[in-house]
PDB file of C-alpha atoms in Angstrom:
ATOM      1  CA  MET G   5     -20.619   8.823 -17.689  1.00 53.00           C
ATOM      2  CA  LYS G   6     -17.555   9.316 -15.508  1.00 60.00           C
ATOM      3  CA  ARG G   7     -18.184   9.990 -11.828  1.00 65.00           C
ATOM      4  CA  TRP G   8     -16.210  12.667 -10.010  1.00 66.00           C
ATOM      5  CA  LYS G   9     -13.836  11.257  -7.432  1.00 72.00           C
ATOM      6  CA  PRO G  10     -12.373  13.423  -4.655  1.00 78.00           C
ATOM      7  CA  PRO G  11      -8.656  14.009  -5.359  1.00 82.00           C
ATOM      8  CA  GLN G  12      -7.750  13.276  -1.728  1.00 82.00           C
ATOM      9  CA  LEU G  13      -9.238   9.769  -1.989  1.00 85.00           C
ATOM     10  CA  ILE G  14      -7.600   9.147  -5.350  1.00 90.00           C
ATOM     11  CA  ALA G  15      -4.109   9.978  -4.073  1.00 92.00           C
ATOM     12  CA  ALA G  16      -4.176   7.957  -0.842  1.00 94.00           C
ATOM     13  CA  ARG G  17      -6.821   6.495   1.429  1.00 95.00           C
ATOM     14  CA  THR G  18      -7.468   3.560   3.665  1.00 95.00           C
ATOM     15  CA  CYS G  19      -9.220   0.459   2.413  1.00 95.00           C
ATOM     16  CA  TYR G  20     -10.270  -1.184   5.655  1.00 94.00           C
ATOM     17  CA  ASP G  21      -6.854  -1.226   7.380  1.00 96.00           C
ATOM     18  CA  HIS G  22      -4.436  -0.936   4.467  1.00 96.00           C
ATOM     19  CA  LEU G  23      -3.176   1.732   2.058  1.00 97.00           C
ATOM     20  CA  ALA G  24      -5.116   2.276  -1.162  1.00 97.00           C
ATOM     21  CA  GLY G  25      -5.346   4.842  -3.957  1.00 96.00           C
ATOM     22  CA  ARG G  26      -2.445   5.887  -6.159  1.00 96.00           C
ATOM     23  CA  TYR G  27       0.085   5.415  -3.378  1.00 97.00           C
ATOM     24  CA  GLY G  28      -1.249   1.976  -2.476  1.00 97.00           C
ATOM     25  CA  VAL G  29      -1.144   0.831  -6.107  1.00 97.00           C
ATOM     26  CA  ALA G  30       2.308   2.367  -6.675  1.00 97.00           C
ATOM     27  CA  LEU G  31       3.626   0.580  -3.569  1.00 98.00           C
ATOM     28  CA  PHE G  32       2.145  -2.738  -4.755  1.00 98.00           C
ATOM     29  CA  ASP G  33       3.793  -2.306  -8.175  1.00 97.00           C
ATOM     30  CA  ALA G  34       7.141  -1.310  -6.636  1.00 97.00           C
ATOM     31  CA  LEU G  35       7.100  -4.377  -4.381  1.00 98.00           C
ATOM     32  CA  LEU G  36       6.470  -6.543  -7.463  1.00 97.00           C
ATOM     33  CA  ILE G  37       9.273  -4.928  -9.467  1.00 96.00           C
ATOM     34  CA  GLN G  38      11.756  -5.310  -6.607  1.00 96.00           C
ATOM     35  CA  GLY G  39      10.898  -8.974  -6.067  1.00 97.00           C
ATOM     36  CA  VAL G  40       9.463  -8.395  -2.603  1.00 98.00           C
ATOM     37  CA  ILE G  41       6.143  -9.962  -3.632  1.00 98.00           C
ATOM     38  CA  LYS G  42       5.055 -12.176  -6.502  1.00 98.00           C
ATOM     39  CA  GLU G  43       2.304 -11.417  -9.003  1.00 96.00           C
ATOM     40  CA  PRO G  44      -0.987 -12.999  -7.890  1.00 96.00           C
ATOM     41  CA  THR G  45      -2.548 -15.500 -10.266  1.00 93.00           C
ATOM     42  CA  GLU G  46      -6.088 -14.141  -9.897  1.00 92.00           C
ATOM     43  CA  VAL G  47      -7.891 -10.847  -9.254  1.00 89.00           C
ATOM     44  CA  ARG G  48      -8.315 -11.188  -5.486  1.00 93.00           C
ATOM     45  CA  GLY G  49      -5.599 -13.792  -5.284  1.00 96.00           C
ATOM     46  CA  ASP G  50      -3.190 -14.469  -2.505  1.00 97.00           C
ATOM     47  CA  VAL G  51       0.152 -12.692  -2.738  1.00 98.00           C
ATOM     48  CA  GLU G  52       3.284 -14.650  -1.863  1.00 98.00           C
ATOM     49  CA  LEU G  53       6.646 -13.197  -0.918  1.00 98.00           C
ATOM     50  CA  GLY G  54       9.242 -12.966  -3.655  1.00 98.00           C
ATOM     51  CA  MET G  55      12.944 -13.747  -3.471  1.00 96.00           C
ATOM     52  CA  ARG G  56      13.715 -10.466  -1.681  1.00 96.00           C
ATOM     53  CA  GLY G  57      10.553 -10.375   0.419  1.00 97.00           C
ATOM     54  CA  VAL G  58      11.770 -11.590   3.782  1.00 97.00           C
ATOM     55  CA  GLU G  59      14.949  -9.502   3.679  1.00 96.00           C
ATOM     56  CA  ARG G  60      13.294  -6.236   2.591  1.00 96.00           C
ATOM     57  CA  LEU G  61      10.251  -6.476   4.839  1.00 97.00           C
ATOM     58  CA  GLU G  62      12.272  -7.400   7.913  1.00 97.00           C
ATOM     59  CA  GLN G  63      14.603  -4.451   7.157  1.00 95.00           C
ATOM     60  CA  PHE G  64      11.443  -2.336   7.169  1.00 94.00           C
ATOM     61  CA  GLY G  65      10.778  -3.621  10.680  1.00 96.00           C
ATOM     62  CA  LEU G  66       7.972  -6.111  10.067  1.00 97.00           C
ATOM     63  CA  ASN G  67       7.702  -9.369  11.991  1.00 98.00           C
ATOM     64  CA  LEU G  68       6.617 -11.724   9.220  1.00 98.00           C
ATOM     65  CA  ASN G  69       6.217 -14.738  11.520  1.00 97.00           C
ATOM     66  CA  ALA G  70       3.752 -12.802  13.682  1.00 98.00           C
ATOM     67  CA  LEU G  71       1.850 -11.600  10.607  1.00 98.00           C
ATOM     68  CA  ARG G  72       1.514 -15.178   9.330  1.00 97.00           C
ATOM     69  CA  ARG G  73       0.039 -16.250  12.684  1.00 97.00           C
ATOM     70  CA  GLU G  74      -2.789 -13.712  12.482  1.00 97.00           C
ATOM     71  CA  HIS G  75      -6.281 -15.105  11.910  1.00 96.00           C
ATOM     72  CA  ARG G  76      -6.607 -13.550   8.473  1.00 96.00           C
ATOM     73  CA  ARG G  77      -5.092 -13.810   5.031  1.00 97.00           C
ATOM     74  CA  PHE G  78      -1.395 -12.993   5.016  1.00 98.00           C
ATOM     75  CA  ALA G  79      -1.468 -10.918   1.819  1.00 98.00           C
ATOM     76  CA  PHE G  80      -3.751 -10.556  -1.179  1.00 98.00           C
ATOM     77  CA  ALA G  81      -4.341  -8.370  -4.219  1.00 98.00           C
ATOM     78  CA  CYS G  82      -7.154  -5.987  -3.286  1.00 97.00           C
ATOM     79  CA  PRO G  83      -8.762  -4.329  -6.346  1.00 96.00           C
ATOM     80  CA  ASP G  84      -8.519  -0.535  -6.110  1.00 96.00           C
ATOM     81  CA  TRP G  85     -11.767   1.184  -7.144  1.00 92.00           C
ATOM     82  CA  THR G  86     -10.105   4.405  -8.321  1.00 92.00           C
ATOM     83  CA  GLU G  87      -7.050   2.936 -10.048  1.00 93.00           C
ATOM     84  CA  GLN G  88      -8.513  -0.308 -11.437  1.00 93.00           C
ATOM     85  CA  HIS G  89      -5.335  -2.067 -10.333  1.00 95.00           C
ATOM     86  CA  PRO G  90      -4.538  -3.878  -7.067  1.00 97.00           C
ATOM     87  CA  HIS G  91      -3.095  -2.586  -3.844  1.00 98.00           C
ATOM     88  CA  LEU G  92      -1.874  -4.852  -1.037  1.00 98.00           C
ATOM     89  CA  GLY G  93      -4.421  -6.154   1.463  1.00 98.00           C
ATOM     90  CA  GLY G  94      -4.290  -8.629   4.328  1.00 98.00           C
ATOM     91  CA  ALA G  95      -2.048  -8.727   7.379  1.00 98.00           C
ATOM     92  CA  LEU G  96       0.984  -7.611   5.348  1.00 98.00           C
ATOM     93  CA  GLY G  97      -0.819  -4.628   3.806  1.00 98.00           C
ATOM     94  CA  ALA G  98      -2.124  -3.601   7.245  1.00 98.00           C
ATOM     95  CA  ALA G  99       1.350  -3.870   8.784  1.00 98.00           C
ATOM     96  CA  LEU G 100       2.875  -1.691   6.056  1.00 97.00           C
ATOM     97  CA  TRP G 101       0.124   0.916   6.550  1.00 97.00           C
ATOM     98  CA  THR G 102       0.538   0.886  10.336  1.00 97.00           C
ATOM     99  CA  THR G 103       4.304   1.326  10.020  1.00 97.00           C
ATOM    100  CA  LEU G 104       3.869   4.282   7.648  1.00 97.00           C
ATOM    101  CA  MET G 105       1.586   5.958  10.206  1.00 96.00           C
ATOM    102  CA  GLU G 106       3.771   5.156  13.216  1.00 97.00           C
ATOM    103  CA  ARG G 107       6.787   6.731  11.511  1.00 96.00           C
ATOM    104  CA  GLY G 108       4.833   9.842  10.545  1.00 96.00           C
ATOM    105  CA  TRP G 109       5.123   9.151   6.824  1.00 96.00           C
ATOM    106  CA  ALA G 110       1.343   8.987   6.413  1.00 96.00           C
ATOM    107  CA  VAL G 111      -1.338  10.855   8.338  1.00 96.00           C
ATOM    108  CA  LYS G 112      -5.024   9.974   8.342  1.00 93.00           C
ATOM    109  CA  GLN G 113      -7.361  12.921   7.833  1.00 92.00           C
ATOM    110  CA  GLN G 114      -9.918  13.126  10.648  1.00 90.00           C
ATOM    111  CA  GLY G 115     -13.422  11.975   9.765  1.00 90.00           C
ATOM    112  CA  THR G 116     -12.487  10.549   6.371  1.00 91.00           C
ATOM    113  CA  ARG G 117     -10.595   7.685   4.749  1.00 92.00           C
ATOM    114  CA  ALA G 118      -8.275  10.158   3.006  1.00 94.00           C
ATOM    115  CA  ILE G 119      -4.558   9.939   3.792  1.00 95.00           C
ATOM    116  CA  ILE G 120      -1.841  12.544   3.483  1.00 95.00           C
ATOM    117  CA  ILE G 121       1.566  11.171   2.586  1.00 96.00           C
ATOM    118  CA  THR G 122       4.008  13.539   4.284  1.00 97.00           C
ATOM    119  CA  ASP G 123       7.031  14.971   2.488  1.00 96.00           C
ATOM    120  CA  VAL G 124       9.257  12.670   4.545  1.00 97.00           C
ATOM    121  CA  GLY G 125       6.977   9.762   3.610  1.00 96.00           C
ATOM    122  CA  LYS G 126       7.184  10.618  -0.093  1.00 96.00           C
ATOM    123  CA  GLN G 127      10.963  10.792   0.146  1.00 96.00           C
ATOM    124  CA  TYR G 128      11.202   7.500   2.043  1.00 95.00           C
ATOM    125  CA  LEU G 129       8.806   5.645  -0.278  1.00 96.00           C
ATOM    126  CA  TYR G 130      10.804   6.861  -3.268  1.00 95.00           C
ATOM    127  CA  GLU G 131      14.241   6.109  -1.822  1.00 94.00           C
ATOM    128  CA  GLN G 132      13.377   2.701  -0.401  1.00 91.00           C
ATOM    129  CA  PHE G 133      10.835   1.361  -2.897  1.00 92.00           C
ATOM    130  CA  GLY G 134      10.931   3.633  -5.955  1.00 93.00           C
ATOM    131  CA  VAL G 135       7.367   4.830  -5.307  1.00 95.00           C
ATOM    132  CA  GLN G 136       6.590   8.098  -7.049  1.00 90.00           C
ATOM    133  CA  VAL G 137       3.087   9.446  -7.593  1.00 91.00           C
ATOM    134  CA  GLU G 138       2.374  12.411  -9.822  1.00 78.00           C
ATOM    135  CA  LYS G 139       0.235  15.169  -8.396  1.00 66.00           C
ATOM    136  CA  GLU G 140      -3.464  15.096  -9.224  1.00 52.00           C
ATOM    137  CA  THR G 141      -4.618  17.965 -11.384  1.00 44.00           C
ATOM    138  CA  VAL G 142      -7.928  19.314 -10.143  1.00 41.00           C
TER     139      VAL G 142
END
């Protein structure tokens, strides 16, 4: 029996302090394709930066040295419960999520984990990373 899942949580939501749902998974996949990160070797495995990782993430405005000094995992594949595919967790995932919010590209819905990716955010994610998520049919 399939359980009903709220469309808002399927599209985008927080998972602790990082982006999850279709947008989180699509961003993870885009980062893999572009060589920003490497494929983890296990389900909840650590994620290492790829050949283009430092360049692309610093262009995005992230301080990778500071993220590596945090007292937590730098980056890992976090299994997504709606998509059955990983999104990016750890200090790197949290920094990406924070940057999306600070720039107004993602807005957290009050009282819930649901996220709205703004039109500007959708455009930016597509232009910069190739992230495109089809609308959920309700």
